[in-house]
mmCIF file of C-alpha atoms and ligand atoms in Angstrom:
data_model
loop_
_atom_site.group_PDB
_atom_site.id
_atom_site.type_symbol
_atom_site.label_atom_id
_atom_site.label_comp_id
_atom_site.label_asym_id
_atom_site.label_seq_id
_atom_site.Cartn_x
_atom_site.Cartn_y
_atom_site.Cartn_z
ATOM 1 C CA MET A 153 19.551 33.216 -4.495
ATOM 2 C CA GLY A 154 22.781 31.377 -6.151
ATOM 3 C CA THR A 155 25.399 33.313 -7.089
ATOM 4 C CA ILE A 156 25.689 37.456 -6.408
ATOM 5 C CA ALA A 157 27.831 39.616 -8.284
ATOM 6 C CA VAL A 158 28.672 43.215 -6.745
ATOM 7 C CA LEU A 159 29.591 45.655 -9.776
ATOM 8 C CA GLY A 160 31.746 48.011 -7.626
ATOM 9 C CA ALA A 161 33.421 47.100 -4.419
ATOM 10 C CA GLY A 162 34.080 50.319 -2.797
ATOM 11 C CA LYS A 163 32.740 50.628 0.384
ATOM 12 C CA ILE A 164 29.014 49.790 0.410
ATOM 13 C CA GLY A 165 30.546 47.099 -2.353
ATOM 14 C CA GLU A 166 32.655 45.770 0.326
ATOM 15 C CA ALA A 167 30.223 45.952 2.901
ATOM 16 C CA LEU A 168 27.541 44.050 1.001
ATOM 17 C CA LEU A 169 30.749 41.010 0.376
ATOM 18 C CA SER A 170 32.226 40.837 3.572
ATOM 19 C CA GLY A 171 28.301 41.050 5.594
ATOM 20 C CA LEU A 172 26.963 37.969 3.334
ATOM 21 C CA ILE A 173 30.357 36.241 3.843
ATOM 22 C CA SER A 174 29.786 36.298 7.487
ATOM 23 C CA GLY A 175 25.663 35.628 6.535
ATOM 24 C CA GLY A 176 27.294 32.435 5.778
ATOM 25 C CA LYS A 177 27.018 32.628 2.305
ATOM 26 C CA PRO A 178 30.239 30.493 0.614
ATOM 27 C CA ALA A 179 32.624 32.995 -1.049
ATOM 28 C CA GLU A 180 32.474 30.526 -4.505
ATOM 29 C CA GLU A 181 29.012 32.043 -4.660
ATOM 30 C CA LEU A 182 30.007 35.625 -5.083
ATOM 31 C CA LEU A 183 32.061 37.808 -7.167
ATOM 32 C CA PHE A 184 33.013 41.545 -7.579
ATOM 33 C CA THR A 185 34.305 43.849 -9.797
ATOM 34 C CA GLU A 186 36.438 46.547 -9.123
ATOM 35 C CA ARG A 187 38.391 48.997 -12.187
ATOM 36 C CA HIS A 188 41.645 49.445 -9.812
ATOM 37 C CA PRO A 189 44.132 45.997 -9.606
ATOM 38 C CA GLU A 190 45.406 47.068 -6.250
ATOM 39 C CA ARG A 191 42.215 47.035 -4.454
ATOM 40 C CA ALA A 192 40.967 43.589 -6.575
ATOM 41 C CA ALA A 193 43.777 41.765 -5.142
ATOM 42 C CA GLU A 194 43.202 43.546 -1.825
ATOM 43 C CA LEU A 195 39.845 41.697 -1.265
ATOM 44 C CA THR A 196 40.280 38.648 -2.839
ATOM 45 C CA GLU A 197 43.356 38.503 -0.443
ATOM 46 C CA ARG A 198 40.558 39.303 2.169
ATOM 47 C CA TYR A 199 37.069 37.476 1.482
ATOM 48 C CA GLY A 200 38.553 35.041 -0.886
ATOM 49 C CA ILE A 201 36.262 35.904 -3.544
ATOM 50 C CA ALA A 202 37.133 36.340 -7.170
ATOM 51 C CA SER A 203 37.494 39.843 -8.899
ATOM 52 C CA VAL A 204 35.741 39.359 -12.659
ATOM 53 C CA GLY A 205 35.083 41.364 -16.124
ATOM 54 C CA VAL A 206 31.844 43.057 -15.918
ATOM 55 C CA ALA A 207 31.067 40.288 -18.759
ATOM 56 C CA GLU A 208 32.071 37.161 -17.187
ATOM 57 C CA ALA A 209 29.313 37.923 -14.080
ATOM 58 C CA ALA A 210 26.893 38.922 -15.917
ATOM 59 C CA LYS A 211 27.322 35.486 -17.293
ATOM 60 C CA ARG A 212 28.087 33.888 -14.128
ATOM 61 C CA ALA A 213 25.785 35.610 -11.597
ATOM 62 C CA GLU A 214 22.060 35.573 -10.850
ATOM 63 C CA VAL A 215 21.780 38.419 -9.483
ATOM 64 C CA LEU A 216 24.095 41.967 -10.567
ATOM 65 C CA VAL A 217 23.995 44.870 -7.629
ATOM 66 C CA VAL A 218 25.267 47.745 -8.701
ATOM 67 C CA ALA A 219 27.296 49.746 -6.417
ATOM 68 C CA VAL A 220 28.831 52.149 -7.971
ATOM 69 C CA LYS A 221 28.823 56.069 -7.715
ATOM 70 C CA PRO A 222 25.665 57.886 -9.306
ATOM 71 C CA GLN A 223 28.286 59.593 -11.317
ATOM 72 C CA ASP A 224 29.666 56.476 -12.675
ATOM 73 C CA ILE A 225 25.957 54.562 -13.698
ATOM 74 C CA GLU A 226 26.059 55.651 -17.476
ATOM 75 C CA PRO A 227 28.944 53.912 -18.714
ATOM 76 C CA LEU A 228 28.537 50.773 -16.886
ATOM 77 C CA LEU A 229 24.884 50.690 -18.176
ATOM 78 C CA ALA A 230 26.427 50.908 -21.905
ATOM 79 C CA GLU A 231 28.441 48.158 -20.624
ATOM 80 C CA LEU A 232 26.165 46.156 -18.991
ATOM 81 C CA ALA A 233 22.896 46.718 -21.597
ATOM 82 C CA PRO A 234 24.132 43.598 -24.117
ATOM 83 C CA LEU A 235 24.991 41.357 -21.371
ATOM 84 C CA VAL A 236 21.858 40.948 -19.545
ATOM 85 C CA ASP A 237 17.949 40.147 -20.436
ATOM 86 C CA SER A 238 15.240 39.550 -18.719
ATOM 87 C CA GLY A 239 16.027 36.608 -16.752
ATOM 88 C CA SER A 240 18.609 38.513 -14.865
ATOM 89 C CA LEU A 241 18.098 40.246 -11.778
ATOM 90 C CA VAL A 242 19.979 44.112 -11.314
ATOM 91 C CA VAL A 243 20.271 45.723 -7.881
ATOM 92 C CA SER A 244 20.701 48.930 -7.576
ATOM 93 C CA LEU A 245 22.198 50.118 -4.446
ATOM 94 C CA CYS A 246 22.739 53.643 -5.943
ATOM 95 C CA ALA A 247 21.586 56.952 -4.512
ATOM 96 C CA GLY A 248 18.712 59.095 -5.966
ATOM 97 C CA LEU A 249 18.801 56.316 -9.527
ATOM 98 C CA PRO A 250 15.386 55.724 -10.311
ATOM 99 C CA THR A 251 14.483 52.326 -11.402
ATOM 100 C CA THR A 252 13.194 53.806 -14.720
ATOM 101 C CA LEU A 253 16.521 54.952 -15.798
ATOM 102 C CA TYR A 254 18.114 51.012 -15.630
ATOM 103 C CA GLU A 255 14.566 50.036 -17.798
ATOM 104 C CA ARG A 256 15.733 52.833 -20.295
ATOM 105 C CA LYS A 257 19.382 51.872 -20.725
ATOM 106 C CA LEU A 258 18.681 47.924 -20.439
ATOM 107 C CA PRO A 259 17.254 46.173 -22.854
ATOM 108 C CA ASP A 260 13.326 45.484 -22.563
ATOM 109 C CA ALA A 261 11.406 43.220 -19.444
ATOM 110 C CA VAL A 262 15.384 43.003 -17.322
ATOM 111 C CA PRO A 263 13.885 43.246 -13.381
ATOM 112 C CA VAL A 264 15.555 45.983 -11.281
ATOM 113 C CA VAL A 265 15.083 46.037 -7.188
ATOM 114 C CA ARG A 266 16.299 49.208 -5.729
ATOM 115 C CA VAL A 267 17.716 49.225 -2.467
ATOM 116 C CA MET A 268 19.071 52.077 -0.090
ATOM 117 C CA PRO A 269 21.061 49.711 2.433
ATOM 118 C CA ASN A 270 23.606 51.097 4.824
ATOM 119 C CA THR A 271 27.005 50.376 6.119
ATOM 120 C CA PRO A 272 26.422 48.696 8.854
ATOM 121 C CA MET A 273 26.259 45.886 6.930
ATOM 122 C CA LEU A 274 29.721 45.231 7.822
ATOM 123 C CA VAL A 275 28.382 43.906 10.928
ATOM 124 C CA GLY A 276 25.079 42.323 9.973
ATOM 125 C CA GLU A 277 23.104 45.607 10.965
ATOM 126 C CA ALA A 278 22.382 46.854 7.759
ATOM 127 C CA MET A 279 19.189 49.175 7.358
ATOM 128 C CA SER A 280 18.181 48.510 4.098
ATOM 129 C CA ALA A 281 14.683 49.377 1.936
ATOM 130 C CA VAL A 282 13.728 47.900 -1.178
ATOM 131 C CA SER A 283 11.736 49.130 -4.124
ATOM 132 C CA PRO A 284 10.825 46.720 -7.112
ATOM 133 C CA GLY A 285 10.717 48.380 -10.903
ATOM 134 C CA ARG A 286 8.479 48.024 -13.328
ATOM 135 C CA TYR A 287 9.360 44.070 -14.402
ATOM 136 C CA ALA A 288 10.645 43.017 -10.587
ATOM 137 C CA THR A 289 8.525 40.232 -9.466
ATOM 138 C CA ALA A 290 7.313 39.293 -6.282
ATOM 139 C CA GLU A 291 9.339 36.383 -6.632
ATOM 140 C CA HIS A 292 12.255 38.809 -7.476
ATOM 141 C CA VAL A 293 11.753 41.033 -4.521
ATOM 142 C CA ARG A 294 11.641 37.660 -2.117
ATOM 143 C CA ALA A 295 15.189 36.927 -3.263
ATOM 144 C CA VAL A 296 16.128 40.613 -2.594
ATOM 145 C CA GLU A 297 15.327 40.905 0.653
ATOM 146 C CA ASP A 298 16.479 37.071 1.284
ATOM 147 C CA MET A 299 19.745 38.354 0.806
ATOM 148 C CA LEU A 300 19.465 41.638 2.599
ATOM 149 C CA ARG A 301 18.041 39.998 5.667
ATOM 150 C CA SER A 302 21.563 37.808 6.004
ATOM 151 C CA VAL A 303 22.904 40.951 6.175
ATOM 152 C CA GLY A 304 20.492 43.007 8.878
ATOM 153 C CA LYS A 305 17.154 44.304 8.763
ATOM 154 C CA VAL A 306 14.665 45.045 5.542
ATOM 155 C CA VAL A 307 11.706 47.448 4.485
ATOM 156 C CA GLU A 308 9.738 47.174 1.543
ATOM 157 C CA VAL A 309 8.815 51.248 0.376
ATOM 158 C CA PRO A 310 7.122 52.761 -2.482
ATOM 159 C CA GLU A 311 9.950 54.206 -4.582
ATOM 160 C CA ALA A 312 8.479 57.705 -4.331
ATOM 161 C CA GLN A 313 9.636 57.522 -0.900
ATOM 162 C CA GLN A 314 13.615 56.130 -1.737
ATOM 163 C CA ASP A 315 15.083 59.716 -1.735
ATOM 164 C CA ALA A 316 14.086 60.195 1.673
ATOM 165 C CA VAL A 317 15.163 56.358 2.970
ATOM 166 C CA THR A 318 17.943 57.546 1.472
ATOM 167 C CA ALA A 319 18.432 60.973 3.860
ATOM 168 C CA LEU A 320 17.437 58.720 6.632
ATOM 169 C CA SER A 321 19.465 55.521 7.241
ATOM 170 C CA GLY A 322 21.698 55.637 3.865
ATOM 171 C CA SER A 323 23.435 58.750 5.611
ATOM 172 C CA GLY A 324 22.022 57.886 8.929
ATOM 173 C CA PRO A 325 24.882 55.927 9.990
ATOM 174 C CA ALA A 326 26.967 59.390 9.467
ATOM 175 C CA TYR A 327 25.144 61.109 11.622
ATOM 176 C CA PHE A 328 25.542 58.947 14.778
ATOM 177 C CA PHE A 329 29.454 58.802 13.877
ATOM 178 C CA TYR A 330 29.708 62.885 13.700
ATOM 179 C CA LEU A 331 27.356 63.084 16.788
ATOM 180 C CA VAL A 332 29.567 60.664 18.530
ATOM 181 C CA GLU A 333 32.923 62.671 17.236
ATOM 182 C CA ALA A 334 31.501 65.415 18.880
ATOM 183 C CA MET A 335 30.962 63.867 22.318
ATOM 184 C CA ILE A 336 34.424 62.443 22.382
ATOM 185 C CA ASP A 337 35.318 66.233 21.672
ATOM 186 C CA ALA A 338 33.558 67.394 24.340
ATOM 187 C CA GLY A 339 35.186 65.284 26.462
ATOM 188 C CA ILE A 340 38.483 65.975 25.716
ATOM 189 C CA LEU A 341 37.325 70.186 26.438
ATOM 190 C CA LEU A 342 36.229 68.687 30.255
ATOM 191 C CA GLY A 343 39.789 67.269 30.930
ATOM 192 C CA LEU A 344 39.340 63.269 30.055
ATOM 193 C CA PRO A 345 41.655 61.575 28.241
ATOM 194 C CA ARG A 346 40.542 60.136 24.515
ATOM 195 C CA ALA A 347 40.646 56.795 24.948
ATOM 196 C CA VAL A 348 38.338 57.220 28.213
ATOM 197 C CA ALA A 349 36.117 59.600 26.366
ATOM 198 C CA GLU A 350 35.986 56.937 23.620
ATOM 199 C CA GLN A 351 35.168 54.623 25.650
ATOM 200 C CA LEU A 352 32.245 56.314 27.724
ATOM 201 C CA ILE A 353 30.637 57.279 24.605
ATOM 202 C CA VAL A 354 30.683 54.386 22.432
ATOM 203 C CA GLN A 355 29.331 52.204 24.824
ATOM 204 C CA SER A 356 26.826 55.225 26.243
ATOM 205 C CA ALA A 357 25.963 54.785 21.830
ATOM 206 C CA VAL A 358 25.834 50.498 21.936
ATOM 207 C CA GLY A 359 23.676 51.205 25.224
ATOM 208 C CA ALA A 360 21.052 53.573 23.993
ATOM 209 C CA ALA A 361 20.975 51.455 20.871
ATOM 210 C CA LYS A 362 19.824 48.408 22.833
ATOM 211 C CA MET A 363 17.555 50.177 24.587
ATOM 212 C CA LEU A 364 15.873 51.796 21.112
ATOM 213 C CA ALA A 365 16.065 48.479 19.571
ATOM 214 C CA GLN A 366 14.080 46.720 22.228
ATOM 215 C CA GLY A 367 11.654 49.307 21.303
ATOM 216 C CA SER A 368 9.137 48.930 24.286
ATOM 217 C CA GLU A 369 9.481 52.691 24.911
ATOM 218 C CA HIS A 370 9.667 55.724 23.073
ATOM 219 C CA PRO A 371 12.497 58.048 22.718
ATOM 220 C CA VAL A 372 11.007 61.041 24.228
ATOM 221 C CA LEU A 373 10.256 58.679 27.238
ATOM 222 C CA LEU A 374 13.694 56.951 27.777
ATOM 223 C CA ARG A 375 14.957 60.537 27.208
ATOM 224 C CA GLU A 376 12.822 61.698 30.255
ATOM 225 C CA ALA A 377 13.835 58.843 32.377
ATOM 226 C CA VAL A 378 17.490 60.542 32.229
ATOM 227 C CA THR A 379 16.442 64.177 32.928
ATOM 228 C CA SER A 380 16.491 64.402 36.407
ATOM 229 C CA PRO A 381 14.484 67.438 38.132
ATOM 230 C CA ALA A 382 16.659 70.208 38.339
ATOM 231 C CA GLY A 383 20.067 67.789 37.553
ATOM 232 C CA THR A 384 22.551 67.799 34.856
ATOM 233 C CA THR A 385 20.881 66.295 31.690
ATOM 234 C CA ILE A 386 18.445 69.531 31.873
ATOM 235 C CA ASN A 387 21.101 72.099 31.700
ATOM 236 C CA ALA A 388 22.706 70.085 28.750
ATOM 237 C CA ILE A 389 19.119 70.166 26.857
ATOM 238 C CA ARG A 390 18.640 73.743 27.347
ATOM 239 C CA GLU A 391 21.676 74.026 25.077
ATOM 240 C CA LEU A 392 20.663 71.551 22.340
ATOM 241 C CA GLU A 393 17.462 73.654 21.988
ATOM 242 C CA ARG A 394 19.129 76.807 22.238
ATOM 243 C CA HIS A 395 21.923 75.876 20.090
ATOM 244 C CA GLY A 396 18.788 74.770 17.576
ATOM 245 C CA VAL A 397 20.170 71.088 17.300
ATOM 246 C CA ARG A 398 16.479 69.858 16.405
ATOM 247 C CA ALA A 399 15.848 72.187 13.552
ATOM 248 C CA ALA A 400 19.334 71.440 12.562
ATOM 249 C CA LEU A 401 18.781 67.999 11.926
ATOM 250 C CA LEU A 402 15.572 68.350 10.115
ATOM 251 C CA ALA A 403 17.527 70.620 7.829
ATOM 252 C CA ALA A 404 20.157 68.654 7.185
ATOM 253 C CA ILE A 405 18.430 65.602 6.232
ATOM 254 C CA GLU A 406 16.061 67.459 3.924
ATOM 255 C CA ALA A 407 19.234 68.764 2.138
ATOM 256 C CA ALA A 408 20.494 65.103 1.972
ATOM 257 C CA ARG A 409 16.787 64.242 0.480
ATOM 258 C CA ASP A 410 17.378 67.231 -2.103
ATOM 259 C CA ARG A 411 20.471 65.761 -3.026
ATOM 260 C CA SER A 412 19.078 62.276 -3.931
ATOM 261 C CA VAL A 413 16.534 64.045 -5.727
ATOM 262 C CA GLU A 414 19.073 65.906 -8.021
ATOM 263 C CA LEU A 415 21.460 62.659 -8.888
ATOM 264 C CA GLY A 416 17.995 60.838 -9.938
ATOM 265 C CA LYS A 417 17.701 64.539 -12.174
ATOM 266 C CA ALA A 418 21.166 64.525 -13.568
ATOM 267 C CA HIS A 419 20.199 61.376 -15.201
ATOM 268 C CA GLU A 420 16.316 61.988 -16.735
ATOM 269 C CA ALA A 421 16.200 61.675 -20.436
HETATM 270 N N1 NDP B 281 29.125 54.619 1.266
HETATM 271 C C1 NDP B 281 27.313 54.761 2.068
HETATM 272 O O1 NDP B 281 27.222 54.597 2.842
HETATM 273 C C2 NDP B 281 26.314 54.144 0.947
HETATM 274 C C3 NDP B 281 26.705 54.323 -0.438
HETATM 275 N N2 NDP B 281 24.966 53.695 -0.834
HETATM 276 C C4 NDP B 281 25.601 53.874 -2.291
HETATM 277 O O2 NDP B 281 26.371 52.807 -3.009
HETATM 278 C C5 NDP B 281 27.291 53.398 -4.513
HETATM 279 C C6 NDP B 281 28.354 53.577 -4.231
HETATM 280 O O3 NDP B 281 28.739 54.306 -3.207
HETATM 281 P P1 NDP B 281 30.615 54.093 -2.647
HETATM 282 O O4 NDP B 281 30.758 52.747 -1.697
HETATM 283 O O5 NDP B 281 30.228 55.091 -1.128
HETATM 284 O O6 NDP B 281 31.398 54.432 -3.262
HETATM 285 P P2 NDP B 281 33.174 54.340 -3.357
HETATM 286 O O7 NDP B 281 33.038 55.128 -4.209
HETATM 287 O O8 NDP B 281 33.648 53.556 -2.551
HETATM 288 O O9 NDP B 281 32.454 52.877 -4.739
HETATM 289 C C7 NDP B 281 32.312 52.558 -5.533
HETATM 290 C C8 NDP B 281 33.292 51.743 -6.034
HETATM 291 O O10 NDP B 281 32.572 51.369 -7.806
HETATM 292 C C9 NDP B 281 34.220 51.342 -8.435
HETATM 293 N N3 NDP B 281 33.407 51.972 -10.069
HETATM 294 C C10 NDP B 281 32.925 52.937 -10.431
HETATM 295 N N4 NDP B 281 33.227 52.256 -12.118
HETATM 296 C C11 NDP B 281 32.869 51.027 -11.943
HETATM 297 C C12 NDP B 281 32.603 50.199 -13.171
HETATM 298 N N5 NDP B 281 32.159 50.485 -14.299
HETATM 299 N N6 NDP B 281 33.392 48.922 -12.674
HETATM 300 C C13 NDP B 281 33.910 48.868 -11.558
HETATM 301 N N7 NDP B 281 33.964 49.237 -10.805
HETATM 302 C C14 NDP B 281 33.664 50.764 -10.689
HETATM 303 C C15 NDP B 281 34.942 52.512 -8.038
HETATM 304 O O11 NDP B 281 35.986 52.931 -8.462
HETATM 305 P P3 NDP B 281 36.653 54.380 -8.522
HETATM 306 O O12 NDP B 281 37.558 54.450 -6.877
HETATM 307 O O13 NDP B 281 37.730 54.144 -9.724
HETATM 308 O O14 NDP B 281 35.587 55.806 -8.839
HETATM 309 C C16 NDP B 281 34.905 52.544 -6.651
HETATM 310 O O15 NDP B 281 35.631 51.812 -6.334
HETATM 311 C C17 NDP B 281 26.466 54.890 -4.697
HETATM 312 O O16 NDP B 281 25.966 54.823 -5.825
HETATM 313 C C18 NDP B 281 26.176 55.147 -3.302
HETATM 314 O O17 NDP B 281 24.676 56.211 -3.254
HETATM 315 C C19 NDP B 281 24.089 53.518 -1.024
HETATM 316 C C20 NDP B 281 24.132 53.444 0.665
HETATM 317 C C21 NDP B 281 25.171 53.602 1.103
HETATM 318 O O1 LIG B 282 26.323 59.692 0.915
HETATM 319 C C1 LIG B 282 26.137 59.162 -0.253
HETATM 320 O O2 LIG B 282 25.593 59.867 -1.352
HETATM 321 C C2 LIG B 282 25.616 57.637 -0.132
HETATM 322 C C3 LIG B 282 24.572 57.570 -0.215
HETATM 323 C C4 LIG B 282 24.028 57.317 1.255
HETATM 324 C C5 LIG B 282 25.238 57.118 1.801
HETATM 325 N N1 LIG B 282 25.900 57.717 0.908
#
């Protein structure tokens, strides 16, 4: 894949640029657009990547990655429409926005691939789900998957599943950070120094994640192995069940899915 331009270098845009650089992509083959000059200068200084306008991005890049908030999509598509054609490749990272929105607002036959990544791209551990739009060929999908594989893992899903994916893995890192934050607070409650509580919980999270990633045992078995008869863990599990933590997670992720659907509906014709 040649030059990639990220349109909107905020949190996820920067995570992608940073991950691609760490994955070996030369800075000369990356571009970004950004509406705040100070932010643009900061990113150029940090990664050596040039900031350009949308017109130059469309002219120089083979792949245009849209990473603006869904609320900002309409003016960007209006700007892009006269600049792209069927030889371009547009990749959307935006929660909720269907490929049909792009196909409606851009000229005929512009290929669009919808992707839901997550911020662990920054450390080469993203989980990304990819869905081709109407005009995207297998070759386009392969190119996008190759790009995403350099910053983590990739699955292809039917586009109808993207709102669920967004709620699960797009937002997923936030749930783990929230859990870690709450567990560190518990350490403070029990009288541990914050730095010690942080180290204990972060390393426990890393260890648990590595065991899960190995995939040799189901999470239920891994949890059971920690839960000794008449021991400490079962007392904690009883409290988690009593406070409805499992039901809270189901409801939380369903609410995130509903918001993704709503973001897409806001741009229906
Ligand atoms: N953050 C995450 O974990 C994930 C985010 N996403 C998706 O990625 C997209 C971006 O999210 P996130 O990075 O969190 O949001 P941010 O607000 O951090 O980033 C978006 C950036 O785009 C800028 N921008 C808006 N319009 C334009 C434009 N026309 N030209 C150039 N820059 C523009 C914004 O400027 P300004 O600051 O002025 O608004 C902002 O800097 C969203 O659609 C989101 O759904 C997907 C997966 C994960
Ligand atoms: O919160 C959001 O809307 C974005 C999409 C997935 C993660 N962050």
